[in-house]
């Protein structure tokens, strides 16, 4: 067979330092068909340089030997002859290859297959690289570039591997890897570098991207570091993430961060208050919603960046809620109850030693409302007397609110008739009036420059109550009523339990007077219940609760870090509990969740805070004049939300998405904004209340008390409330019983461990 000129290589002889030629391509067929006799090889035949490509012969002396050519192209004189030959003259090998070409013979696939080894070492071993390079060198030396390209076409490789622009070594690699299935040496070396080589890379980010990458308390960034086994640090100028890790995982991390940045959505929201949100609230909203929130200017516009639409909607609702509460402020009227001075049994006159009061640090058993200012929280309390057993009011001597001996004053010490203030307003026709008293603590806020909690009160020292009231009036110190469960009901057993979903909407106040006295309100409630079989199982689960704070509520017992949307889902799941949730898996049809018809009330609500520094708890009075809204007249958005929620709770699809209440709605010409979306466990009980003061345990009354364990679905905060309501019957007697219930509940505190409660006054 004949062929185009094949490559030859020249190697250095170690004995004579002369170049020796080796013929790498041979074929018996070539010898058989060659037209040039072997004896004629003693003479040199030159190949004409003309386009005809014919052979022209020139004779030279037999003893003359052609000079040999080094790899660098330098000529080395033959030791046997001092005469140099023309370097342009062909060698004997060139003549032989020319004869093959003249015969028209081309290498076939059988020829290249003879170079293919039967096996190769493991790609992970060091010997594989040596075998790969040897085979590659053999192919490149044995065949020309055109021949190797022709082989790739004969093998029917993809055109991407046979294009003419490739180099010779690339054709050889394609044959080895694509046809002979040898693993790519470059890929093996790359993977080895990825596993062993440590690189450092910097990813530039902006504040919103950094917040979303970090996650809550940096949890997402920690998971990212553990997943890709890299060390991540923050560079501040410019803002960037500095990542150190293996080359292979760095590529995966780069792709992950790129996809995360592309998936971020942002939106500009205009707040209804037209005022910016406090910076500390901006940070809290960002943490609660898992979205980046920032103020834009000073006209009440914010920018929200989030990973998905759910977090975006949550951030919107929280921002609107914070905006409406900030505009309303803490301007609810603040009054103070001043009990009558009890007569002491010693000879010192009571006017000679007046009670003093101080602002003490306040520690709530529950987390404080998230809208409160960061810093310190304080409550006004009476300082203990030297000659008294406790620093609280003895109701058996003062008479309390029901006795009428004390007085209720404003911050300017103006006396107020509480009954006239709450009940004197005429009732609107067609409306019902509900008067209730909630128990908790009026907490004063104190800003901290660093944002950390402080113990130093805004007003230091002991002062008379008049001085503190004057300071509250002039300083405009913000305050918040924080509901809590009284000590009276900590050990009582709950009964008549109901699980309720409650949504409250309020209007923005148009003036300071409207905010303090009249505020439009829409209340939507749905009650959940289960079948008898499920109720028995749920009751068995709830009886394991150790405390009265409803910690085992099948809807409400959630960790603060859990998703807020889980609360309603947990009711559906827990309603079929037998232990924890095993019975539902065996027989899902055994328990059915029933959702009542929605109860919608629309009316005007007013609140009045009563500070009681002589008692363990303060009181907040609420007057709600309302009228029911029938299903046909309810706002369409609430009707749709109620339907979606009922379908969600009654559906057997466990992958359904819990609907969210609308952030705003219009009803009868007013715009209402979502204030709270709550999941409530409501308990109505009638405990026997007694004062327990001064060792006199005989005075007691029976009161109807409503306690609620509440989970805020927006902020994921839990709190408890305790209320007593005014009896619907009119008359002074009902009002007296109502105030007596307030007296008994607010005056009882938890005695310190080991402290006797029957200490007598000396």
CSV table of C-alpha atoms in Angstrom, one decimal, residues 216 244 329 441 445 465 482 524 532 587 652 699 743:
chain,number,residue,atom,x,y,z
A,216,UNK,CA,-31.5,34.1,60.1
A,244,UNK,CA,-11.4,29.5,50.7
A,329,UNK,CA,-48.3,55.5,68.6
A,441,UNK,CA,-48.3,45.5,82.7
A,445,UNK,CA,-39.7,52.0,76.9
A,465,UNK,CA,-46.3,59.5,92.6
A,482,UNK,CA,-48.2,43.9,77.7
A,524,UNK,CA,-63.3,38.0,61.9
A,532,UNK,CA,-65.9,13.0,68.8
A,587,UNK,CA,-56.8,5.7,59.8
A,652,UNK,CA,-56.8,15.7,52.8
A,699,UNK,CA,-63.0,37.4,101.3
A,743,UNK,CA,-59.4,44.1,92.2
